[in-house]
XYZ file of C-alpha atoms in Angstrom:
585
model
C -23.430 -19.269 39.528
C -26.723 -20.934 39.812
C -28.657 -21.884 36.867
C -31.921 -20.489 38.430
C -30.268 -16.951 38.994
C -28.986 -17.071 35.423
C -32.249 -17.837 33.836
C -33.996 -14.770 35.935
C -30.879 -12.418 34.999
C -31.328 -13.569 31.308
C -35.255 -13.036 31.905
C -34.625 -9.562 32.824
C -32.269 -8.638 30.125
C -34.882 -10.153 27.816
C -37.645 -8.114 29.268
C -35.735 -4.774 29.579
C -33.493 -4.618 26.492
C -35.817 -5.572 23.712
C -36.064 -4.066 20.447
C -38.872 -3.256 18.785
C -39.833 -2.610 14.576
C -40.139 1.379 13.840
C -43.282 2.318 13.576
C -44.195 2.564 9.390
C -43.154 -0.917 9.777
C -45.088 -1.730 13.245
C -48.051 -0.025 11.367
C -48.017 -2.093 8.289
C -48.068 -5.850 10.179
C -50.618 -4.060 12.529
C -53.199 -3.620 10.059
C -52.190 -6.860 8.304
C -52.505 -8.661 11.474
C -55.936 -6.626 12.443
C -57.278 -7.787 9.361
C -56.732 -11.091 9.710
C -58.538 -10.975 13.187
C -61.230 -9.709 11.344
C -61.129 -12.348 8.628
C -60.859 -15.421 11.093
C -63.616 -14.115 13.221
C -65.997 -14.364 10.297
C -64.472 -17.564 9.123
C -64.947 -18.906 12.653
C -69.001 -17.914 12.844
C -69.277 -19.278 9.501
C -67.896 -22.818 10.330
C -69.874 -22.406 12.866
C -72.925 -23.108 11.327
C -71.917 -24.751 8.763
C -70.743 -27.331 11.204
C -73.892 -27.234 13.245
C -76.160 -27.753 10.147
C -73.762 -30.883 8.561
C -74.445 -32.526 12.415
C -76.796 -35.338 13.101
C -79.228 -33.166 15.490
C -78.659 -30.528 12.977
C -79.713 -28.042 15.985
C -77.951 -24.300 16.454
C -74.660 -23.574 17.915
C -74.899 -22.823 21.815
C -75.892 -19.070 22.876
C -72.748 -18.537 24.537
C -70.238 -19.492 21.241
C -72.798 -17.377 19.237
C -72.599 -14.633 22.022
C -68.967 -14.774 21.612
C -68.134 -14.914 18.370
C -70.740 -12.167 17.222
C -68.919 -9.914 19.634
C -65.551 -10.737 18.277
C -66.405 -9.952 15.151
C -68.109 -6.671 16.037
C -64.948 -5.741 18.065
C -62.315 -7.075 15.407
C -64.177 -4.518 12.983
C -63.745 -1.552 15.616
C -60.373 -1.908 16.569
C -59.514 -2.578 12.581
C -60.969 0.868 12.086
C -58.807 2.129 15.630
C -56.020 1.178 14.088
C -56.120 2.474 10.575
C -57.750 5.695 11.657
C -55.983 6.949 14.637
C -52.077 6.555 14.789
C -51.196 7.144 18.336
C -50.348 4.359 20.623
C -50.219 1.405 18.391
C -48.877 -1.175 20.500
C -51.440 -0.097 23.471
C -54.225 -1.058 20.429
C -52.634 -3.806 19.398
C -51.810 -5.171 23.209
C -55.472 -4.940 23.681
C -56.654 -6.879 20.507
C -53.705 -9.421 21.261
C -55.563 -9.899 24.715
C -58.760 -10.117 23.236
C -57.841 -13.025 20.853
C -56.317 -14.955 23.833
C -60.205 -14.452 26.017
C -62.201 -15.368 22.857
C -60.004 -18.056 22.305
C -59.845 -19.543 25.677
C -63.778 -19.094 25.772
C -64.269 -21.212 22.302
C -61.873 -23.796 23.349
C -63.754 -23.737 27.035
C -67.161 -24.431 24.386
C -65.435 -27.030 22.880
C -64.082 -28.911 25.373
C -61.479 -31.311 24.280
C -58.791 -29.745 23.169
C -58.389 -28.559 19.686
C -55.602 -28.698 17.305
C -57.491 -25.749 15.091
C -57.852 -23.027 18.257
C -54.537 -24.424 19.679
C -52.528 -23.222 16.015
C -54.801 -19.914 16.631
C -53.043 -19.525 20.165
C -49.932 -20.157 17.791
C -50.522 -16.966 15.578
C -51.279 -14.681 18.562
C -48.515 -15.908 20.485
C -46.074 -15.384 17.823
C -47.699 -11.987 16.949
C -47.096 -10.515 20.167
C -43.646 -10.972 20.525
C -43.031 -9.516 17.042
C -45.556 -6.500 17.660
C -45.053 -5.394 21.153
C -42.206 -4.834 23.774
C -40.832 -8.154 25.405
C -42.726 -7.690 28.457
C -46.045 -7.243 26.921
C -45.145 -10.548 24.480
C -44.574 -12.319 27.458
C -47.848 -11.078 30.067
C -49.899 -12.005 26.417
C -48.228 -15.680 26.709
C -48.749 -16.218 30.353
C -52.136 -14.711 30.320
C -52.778 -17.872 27.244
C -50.753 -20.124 29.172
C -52.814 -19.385 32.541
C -56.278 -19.575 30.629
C -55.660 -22.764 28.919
C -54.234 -24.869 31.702
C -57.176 -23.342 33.984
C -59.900 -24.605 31.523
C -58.576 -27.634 31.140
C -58.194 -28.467 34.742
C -61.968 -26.996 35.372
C -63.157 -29.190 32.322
C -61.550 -32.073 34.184
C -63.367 -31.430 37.445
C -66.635 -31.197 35.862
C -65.546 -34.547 34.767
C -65.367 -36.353 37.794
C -61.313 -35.471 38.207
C -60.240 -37.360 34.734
C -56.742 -35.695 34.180
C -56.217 -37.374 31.044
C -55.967 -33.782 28.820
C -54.179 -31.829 31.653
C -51.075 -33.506 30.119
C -52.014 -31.991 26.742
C -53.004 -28.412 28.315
C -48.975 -28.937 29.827
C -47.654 -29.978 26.543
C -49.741 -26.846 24.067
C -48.379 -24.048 26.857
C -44.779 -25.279 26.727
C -45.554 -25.079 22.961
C -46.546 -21.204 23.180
C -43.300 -20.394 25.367
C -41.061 -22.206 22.190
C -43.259 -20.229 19.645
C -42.392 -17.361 21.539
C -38.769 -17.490 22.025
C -38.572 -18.483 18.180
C -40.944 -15.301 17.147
C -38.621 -12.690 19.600
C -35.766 -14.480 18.135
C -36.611 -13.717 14.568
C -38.316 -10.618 15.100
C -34.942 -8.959 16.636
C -33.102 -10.892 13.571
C -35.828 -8.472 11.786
C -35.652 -4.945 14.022
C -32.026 -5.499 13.582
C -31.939 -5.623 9.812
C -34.618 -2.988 9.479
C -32.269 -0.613 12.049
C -29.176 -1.160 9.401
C -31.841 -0.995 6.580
C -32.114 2.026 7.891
C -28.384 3.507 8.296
C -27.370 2.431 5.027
C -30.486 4.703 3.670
C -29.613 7.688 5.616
C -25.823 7.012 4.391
C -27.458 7.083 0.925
C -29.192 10.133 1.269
C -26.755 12.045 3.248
C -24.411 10.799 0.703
C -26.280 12.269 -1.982
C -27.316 15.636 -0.476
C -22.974 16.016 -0.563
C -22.573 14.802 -3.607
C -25.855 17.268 -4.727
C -23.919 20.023 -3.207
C -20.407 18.993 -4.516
C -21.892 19.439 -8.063
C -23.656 22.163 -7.650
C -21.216 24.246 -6.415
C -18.328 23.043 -9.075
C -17.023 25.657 -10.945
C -16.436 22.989 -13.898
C -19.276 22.880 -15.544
C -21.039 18.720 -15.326
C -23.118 17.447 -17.618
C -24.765 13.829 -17.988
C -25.719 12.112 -21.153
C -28.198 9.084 -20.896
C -29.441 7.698 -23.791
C -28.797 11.099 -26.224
C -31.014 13.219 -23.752
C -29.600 15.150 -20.405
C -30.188 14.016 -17.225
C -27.847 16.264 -14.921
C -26.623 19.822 -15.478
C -25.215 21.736 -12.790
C -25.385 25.259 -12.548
C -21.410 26.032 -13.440
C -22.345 24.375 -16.938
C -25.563 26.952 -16.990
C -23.359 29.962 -16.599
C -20.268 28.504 -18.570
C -22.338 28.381 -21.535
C -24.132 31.496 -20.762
C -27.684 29.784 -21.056
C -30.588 30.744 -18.988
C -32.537 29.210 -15.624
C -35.680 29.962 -17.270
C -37.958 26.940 -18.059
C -41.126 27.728 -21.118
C -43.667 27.685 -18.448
C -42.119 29.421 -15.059
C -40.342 32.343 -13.561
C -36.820 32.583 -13.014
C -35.749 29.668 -11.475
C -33.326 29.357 -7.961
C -30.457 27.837 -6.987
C -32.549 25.483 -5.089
C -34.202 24.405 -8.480
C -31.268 23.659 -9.679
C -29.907 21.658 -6.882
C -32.959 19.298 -8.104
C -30.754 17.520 -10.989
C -34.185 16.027 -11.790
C -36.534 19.034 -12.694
C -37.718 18.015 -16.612
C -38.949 21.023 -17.235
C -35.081 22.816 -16.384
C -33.369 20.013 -18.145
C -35.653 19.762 -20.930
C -35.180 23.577 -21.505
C -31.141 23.219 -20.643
C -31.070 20.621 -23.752
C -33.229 22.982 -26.520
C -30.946 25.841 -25.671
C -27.515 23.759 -25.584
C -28.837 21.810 -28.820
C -30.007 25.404 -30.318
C -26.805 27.877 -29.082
C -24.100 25.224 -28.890
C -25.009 23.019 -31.602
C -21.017 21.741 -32.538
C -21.028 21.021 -28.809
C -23.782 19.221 -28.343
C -23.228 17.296 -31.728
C -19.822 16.289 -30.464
C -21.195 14.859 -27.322
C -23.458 12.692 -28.854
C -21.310 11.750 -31.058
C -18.445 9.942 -29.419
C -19.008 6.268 -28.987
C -19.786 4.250 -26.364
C -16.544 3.349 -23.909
C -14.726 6.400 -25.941
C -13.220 9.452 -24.258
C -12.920 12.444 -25.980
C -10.685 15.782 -25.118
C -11.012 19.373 -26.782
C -11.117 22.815 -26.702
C -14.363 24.746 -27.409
C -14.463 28.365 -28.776
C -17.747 29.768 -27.315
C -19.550 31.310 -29.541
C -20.443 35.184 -30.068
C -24.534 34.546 -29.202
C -22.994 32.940 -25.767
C -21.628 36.062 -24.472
C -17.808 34.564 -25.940
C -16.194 37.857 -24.394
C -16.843 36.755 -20.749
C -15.766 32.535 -21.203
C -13.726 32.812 -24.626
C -12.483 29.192 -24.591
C -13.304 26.000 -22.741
C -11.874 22.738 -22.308
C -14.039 19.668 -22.879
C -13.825 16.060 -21.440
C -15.976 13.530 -22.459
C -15.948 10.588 -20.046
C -17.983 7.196 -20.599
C -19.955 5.713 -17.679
C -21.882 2.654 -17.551
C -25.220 1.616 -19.435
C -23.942 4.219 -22.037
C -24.475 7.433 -20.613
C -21.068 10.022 -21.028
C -20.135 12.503 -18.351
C -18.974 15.962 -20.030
C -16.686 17.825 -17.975
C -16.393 21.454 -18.848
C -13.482 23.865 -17.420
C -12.697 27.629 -18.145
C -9.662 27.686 -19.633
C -9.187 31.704 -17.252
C -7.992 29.546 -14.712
C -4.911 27.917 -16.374
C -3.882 31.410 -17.765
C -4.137 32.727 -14.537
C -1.209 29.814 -13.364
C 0.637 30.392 -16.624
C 0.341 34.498 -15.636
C 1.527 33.071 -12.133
C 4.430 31.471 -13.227
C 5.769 34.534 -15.322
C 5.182 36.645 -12.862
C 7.571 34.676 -10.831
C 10.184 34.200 -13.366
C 9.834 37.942 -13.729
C 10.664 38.883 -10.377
C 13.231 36.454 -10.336
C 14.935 38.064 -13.054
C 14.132 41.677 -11.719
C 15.440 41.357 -8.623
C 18.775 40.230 -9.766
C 19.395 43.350 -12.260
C 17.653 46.058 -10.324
C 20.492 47.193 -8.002
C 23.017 46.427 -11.420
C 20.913 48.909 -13.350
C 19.748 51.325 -10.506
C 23.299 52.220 -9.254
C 24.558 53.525 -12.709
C 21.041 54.808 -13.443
C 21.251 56.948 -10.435
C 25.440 58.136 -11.179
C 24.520 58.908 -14.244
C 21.359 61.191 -13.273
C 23.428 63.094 -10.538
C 26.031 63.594 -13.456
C 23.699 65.256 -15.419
C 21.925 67.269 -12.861
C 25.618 68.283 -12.165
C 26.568 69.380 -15.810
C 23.487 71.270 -15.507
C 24.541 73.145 -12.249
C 27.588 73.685 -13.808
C 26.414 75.084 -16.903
C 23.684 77.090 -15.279
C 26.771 78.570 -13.225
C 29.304 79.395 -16.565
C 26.137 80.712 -18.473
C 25.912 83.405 -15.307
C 29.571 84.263 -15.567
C 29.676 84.149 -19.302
C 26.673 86.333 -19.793
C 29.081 88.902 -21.233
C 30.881 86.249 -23.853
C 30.148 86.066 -27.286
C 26.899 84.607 -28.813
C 28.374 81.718 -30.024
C 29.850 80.607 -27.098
C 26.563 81.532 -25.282
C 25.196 78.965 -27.702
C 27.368 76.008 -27.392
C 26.264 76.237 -23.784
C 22.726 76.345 -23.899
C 22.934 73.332 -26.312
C 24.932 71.543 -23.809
C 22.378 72.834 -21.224
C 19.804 71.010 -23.337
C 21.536 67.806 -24.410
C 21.861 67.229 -20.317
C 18.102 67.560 -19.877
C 17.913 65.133 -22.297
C 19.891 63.140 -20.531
C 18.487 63.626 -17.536
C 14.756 63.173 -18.524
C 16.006 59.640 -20.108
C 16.882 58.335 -17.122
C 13.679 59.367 -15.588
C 11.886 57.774 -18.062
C 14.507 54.527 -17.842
C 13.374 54.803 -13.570
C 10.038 54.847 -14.280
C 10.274 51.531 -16.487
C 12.141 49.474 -13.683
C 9.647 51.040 -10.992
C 6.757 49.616 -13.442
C 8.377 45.685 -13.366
C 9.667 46.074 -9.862
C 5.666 46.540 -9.008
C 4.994 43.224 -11.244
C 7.774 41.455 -9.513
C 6.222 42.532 -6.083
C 2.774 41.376 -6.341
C 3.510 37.572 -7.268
C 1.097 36.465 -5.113
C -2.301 37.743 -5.248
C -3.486 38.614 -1.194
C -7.400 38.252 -2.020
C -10.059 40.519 -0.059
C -13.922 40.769 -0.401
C -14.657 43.496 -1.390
C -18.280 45.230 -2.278
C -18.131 47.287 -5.177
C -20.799 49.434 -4.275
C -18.985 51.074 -1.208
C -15.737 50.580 -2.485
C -15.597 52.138 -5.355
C -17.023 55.426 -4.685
C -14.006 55.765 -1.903
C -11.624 54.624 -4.349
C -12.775 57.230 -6.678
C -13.005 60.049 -4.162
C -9.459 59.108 -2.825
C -7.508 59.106 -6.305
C -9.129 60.629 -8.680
C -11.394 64.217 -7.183
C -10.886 67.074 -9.159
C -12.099 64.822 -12.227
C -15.155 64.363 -13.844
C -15.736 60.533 -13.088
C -19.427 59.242 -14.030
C -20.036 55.850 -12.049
C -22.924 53.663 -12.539
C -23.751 50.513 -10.310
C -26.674 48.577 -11.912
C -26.371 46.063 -9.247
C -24.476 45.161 -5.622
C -21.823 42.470 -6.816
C -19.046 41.032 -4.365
C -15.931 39.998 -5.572
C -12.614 38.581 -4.070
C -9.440 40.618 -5.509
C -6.413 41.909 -4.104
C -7.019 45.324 -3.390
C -3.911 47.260 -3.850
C -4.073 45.399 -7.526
C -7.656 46.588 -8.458
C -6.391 49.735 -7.629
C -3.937 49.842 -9.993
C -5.271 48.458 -12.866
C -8.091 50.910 -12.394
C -5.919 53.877 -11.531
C -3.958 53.238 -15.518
C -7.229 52.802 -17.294
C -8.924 55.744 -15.440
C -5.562 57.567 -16.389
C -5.730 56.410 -19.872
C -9.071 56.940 -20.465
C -8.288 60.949 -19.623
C -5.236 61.009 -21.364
C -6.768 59.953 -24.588
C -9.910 61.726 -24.288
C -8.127 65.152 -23.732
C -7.297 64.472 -26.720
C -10.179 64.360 -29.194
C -12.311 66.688 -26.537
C -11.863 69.735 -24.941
C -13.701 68.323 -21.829
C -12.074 65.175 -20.527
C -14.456 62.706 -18.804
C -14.363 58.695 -18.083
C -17.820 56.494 -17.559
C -17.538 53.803 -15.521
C -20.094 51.035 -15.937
C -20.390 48.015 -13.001
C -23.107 45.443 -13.857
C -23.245 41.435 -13.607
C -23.725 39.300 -16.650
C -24.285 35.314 -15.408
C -21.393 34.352 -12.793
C -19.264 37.283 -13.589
C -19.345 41.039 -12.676
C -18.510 43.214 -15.628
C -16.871 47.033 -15.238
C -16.474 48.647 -18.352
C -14.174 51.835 -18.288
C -15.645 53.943 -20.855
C -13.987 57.511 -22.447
C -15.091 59.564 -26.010
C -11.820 58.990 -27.458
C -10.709 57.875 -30.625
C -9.929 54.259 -29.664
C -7.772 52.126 -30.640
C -6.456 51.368 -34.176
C -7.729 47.761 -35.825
C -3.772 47.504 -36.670
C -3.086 48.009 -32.882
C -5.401 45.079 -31.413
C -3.415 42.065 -30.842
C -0.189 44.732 -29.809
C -2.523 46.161 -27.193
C -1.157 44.709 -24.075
C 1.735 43.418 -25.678
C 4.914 44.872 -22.816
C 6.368 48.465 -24.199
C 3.877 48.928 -26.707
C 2.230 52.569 -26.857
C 1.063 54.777 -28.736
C 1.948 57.704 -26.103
C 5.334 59.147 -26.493
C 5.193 59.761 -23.067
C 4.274 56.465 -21.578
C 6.236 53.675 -20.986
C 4.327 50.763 -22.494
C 3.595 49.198 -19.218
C 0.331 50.109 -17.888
C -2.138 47.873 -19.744
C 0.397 45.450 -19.770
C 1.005 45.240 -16.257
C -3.270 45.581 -15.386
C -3.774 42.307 -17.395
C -1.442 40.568 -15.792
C -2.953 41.749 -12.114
C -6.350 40.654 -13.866
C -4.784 37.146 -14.544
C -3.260 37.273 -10.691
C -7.023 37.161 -9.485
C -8.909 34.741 -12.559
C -10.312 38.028 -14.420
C -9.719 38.977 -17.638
C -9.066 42.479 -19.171
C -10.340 43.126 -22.244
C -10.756 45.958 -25.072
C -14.416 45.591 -26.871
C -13.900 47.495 -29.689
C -17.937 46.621 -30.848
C -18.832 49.279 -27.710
C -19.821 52.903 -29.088
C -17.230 54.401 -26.788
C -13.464 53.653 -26.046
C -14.541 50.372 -23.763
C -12.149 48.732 -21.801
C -13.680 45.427 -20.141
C -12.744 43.983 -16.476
C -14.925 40.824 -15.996
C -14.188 39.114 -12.089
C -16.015 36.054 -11.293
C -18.863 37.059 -8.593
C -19.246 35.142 -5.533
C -22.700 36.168 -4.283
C -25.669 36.194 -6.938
C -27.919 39.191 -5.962
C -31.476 38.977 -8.067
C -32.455 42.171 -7.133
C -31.167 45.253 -9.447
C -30.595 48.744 -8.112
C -29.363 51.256 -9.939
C -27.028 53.624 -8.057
C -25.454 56.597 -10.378
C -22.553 59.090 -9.196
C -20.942 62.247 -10.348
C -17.172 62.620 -8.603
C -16.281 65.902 -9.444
């Protein structure tokens, strides 16, 4: 290919494909470079005189270098104020001062005459400012335009003296030095665009990094806290409601999620650190505590002021980091039970599956026996009516020990149908559900005819399996009417559904007489009742649905009434109360 055609095609790619700086950085050199104008054009009226006063003649510069240089300055001082003032089209402002230094320039060297090695490092500066201020093709019209100008005065100036071409030579030699200053400037300025461009990337990595790593943490449900020099810096908001401690700072209203996506807030963190150091004092001793490049594992009992009957126990990791600071991992301890519960559920319907039919089939002879024997007797007591009164009573007492029999192995039914319904629901199938609608259908489905009191204090949504919550709350609804009946005349159950931090509480309430202090730790122990006629299985089997979906099911026997607690982790926050009240009758 010919050299000439590759030097226009490289020409072109130079003039179309530049790169230029952004513009905070385009705006900073601007102004430092507009300053400068401003500085050299006083500089230049001040050596001005000072060389026309140190000459022999000691006589005033010329009108037209005054003339010039007085409106230089006057214009270097506008378009300084352009510049920092007004913030549209910068490189239109700063093409036109470029220009402007290249005329006043060419008119001072024109003054001069020879050529001067002062104006000619000038050209230098403006030169290599264009080509790191504006596109390539505006660099380059800025260079020929000083190119142009300079050979044109010099040839003139050599006219005027009678055709002595001894400084065209020179003029040649200072504009082939502006097109090298100019190919060295564009060189380094794209070295610079190009470092400012990944600059750039590697910030929005950073930041877009962050904002995930902002939203990892804050939507954790460990609890994370950071430890810099024995005061917090970080606290997400699983470690706020794990340790049941408020959003509120001294100073401000409740505080929002938002807030405490801001790891940084002082006046959240500061207030996070008085209440941990004040309600958690063993914990926050224990943090501080451990040494530098030491990890540390425990449990920690919540205590009573911290709301212990929602969290109970958490584990506690104590990690070090660098410069010192510790990162203290906190984890409910609900979730692991709810694995263990998991795992025995399976084993359990494991083991049920393979003696159900063995038990069933001889369960079920030896039920039609004994509905048989009762036929039978029912038939001999009709033909016997005329025997004697003894015999008549050796029948009825057989009549009786077969109901016995037979109501045993109802009972015996009713057991296996209880752990065949524990076996079956292994795996917890999950729903949303809002409590507000779906409770008062749940109520009006199961349980009309009954005087049912239910009180919503709030809107919560939870995730459970359905058919589950229905059951647990079909046995304590059940219980609670059972026992009741029995101290009062007038059976009733009180349902309470309110939120208390992360979790929604429902407290079944009922005006029995409660449960014994003796009978607390056998409470949902399997087969344990205090009801002849139940099986032993109902609050057994409701924790262990509780467990299925990470809630907990608890008796509270501090609560005025008979106060059975279900606690479900929310998954919507709703700050506004409403208070809805029901009567299902």
């Amino acid at each position: 290919m010919n050299p000439a055609t590759n030097l226009s095609s490289a020409i072109t790619r130079y003039v179309h494909h530049d790169d230029t700086l952004p513009l905070p950085q385009l705006r900073k050199l601007g102004l430092i470079y507009s300053s400068y104008r401003f500085v050299v054009s006083l500089f230049s009226m001040l050596m001005l005189y000072i060389s026309a006063r140190t000459g022999d003649s000691a006589s005033l510069p010329s009108f037209l270098q005054q003339t010039t240089l007085s409106f230089y300055i006057l214009l270097s001082l506008i378009l300084l104020g352009l510049f920092y003032v007004v913030r549209k089209h910068m490189r239109r402002q700063l093409a036109f001062g470029l220009a402007l230094d290249v005329i006043i320039l060419s008119l001072l060297l024109y003054t001069t005459g020879n050529p001067d090695l002062q104006l000619t490092m000038l050209y230098m500066v403006v030169v290599a400012a264009s080509f790191m201020l504006l596109h390539g093709s505006q660099a380059l019209v800025i260079t020929l335009l000083a190119i142009i100008l300079v050979i044109y005065q010099q040839f003139f100036y050599a006219i005027a003296n009678s055709m002595s071409l001894a400084n065209l030579g020179d003029a040649l030699l200072m504009s082939a030095s502006f097109l090298a200053v100019g190919g060295l400037s564009w060189s380094i300025s794209q070295r610079l665009v190009q470092l400012e461009k990944v600059a750039a990337n590697h910030a929005k990595e950073v930041e877009r990094l962050n904002v995930i790593n902002q939203e990892v943490i804050t939507q954790m449900v460990n609890g994370v806290i950071v430890i810099d020099k024995q005061h917090i810096v970080l606290a997400n908001l699983a470690a706020h409601q794990l340790l049941s401690l408020s959003l509120v700072t001294p100073n401000t209203a409740q505080n929002t999620l938002d807030d405490v996506k801001e790891t940084h807030n002082k006046a959240l963190l500061s207030n996070f650190e008085q209440q941990l150091n004040k309600q958690h004092t063993q914990l926050f001793n224990a943090c501080l505590s451990v040494a530098s490049g030491q990890s540390r594992a425990f449990t920690y009992d919540v205590p009573a002021v911290a709301n212990a009957s929602i969290f109970g126990k958490l584990r506690v990791q104590i990690i070090p980091l660098k410069d010192d600071s510790k990162l203290v991992i906190l984890e409910d301890l609900r979730r692991e039970q709810a694995s263990a519960q998991q795992l025995k559920l399976a084993s359990l319907g494991q083991l049920t599956a393979s003696i159900a039919h063995e038990i069933r089939n001889p369960l079920a002879a030896i039920s039609q026996a004994s509905q048989l024997l009762m036929e039978d007797v029912a038939e001999q007591m009709e033909d016997d009516s005329a025997s004697t009164s003894e015999s008549n009573t050796a029948i009825t007492g057989n009549h009786e020990l077969y109901e016995m029999i037979f109501s045993q192995t109802k009972r015996v039914n009713r057991i296996i149908e209880d752990i065949l319904k524990l076996s079956r629901q292994q795996t917890a199938t999950q729903q949303v559900l809002e409590l507000a609608e779906w409770m008062p259908s749940f109520l009006e489905n199961y349980f009309q005819g009954h005087d049912i009191f239910l009180r919503i204090k709030t809107k919560p949504i939870i995730s459970f399996d359905t058919h589950q919550l229905e059951q647990i709350l079909i046995n304590l609804i059940n219980n609670g009417l059972r026992y009741s009946s029995y101290a009062h005349p007038h059976a009733y159950v009180e349902i309470d559904i309110y939120c208390a931090d992360n979790d929604v509480i429902i407290d079944i309430l009922d005006n029995g007489n409660g449960v014994s202090a003796g009978n607390f730790e056998l409470l949902f122990d399997p087969f344990f009742t205090t009801d002849t006629a139940g099986t032993g299985l109902g609050l057994y089997l409701s924790q262990a649905f509780c467990e299925a979906n990470q809630a907990r099911l608890l008796y509270i026997p501090e609560h005025e009434k008979t106060c059975f607690r279900l606690i479900v982790p929310s998954i919507k926050s709703d700050n506004k109360f409403q208070t809805i009240e029901e009567n299902l009758t």
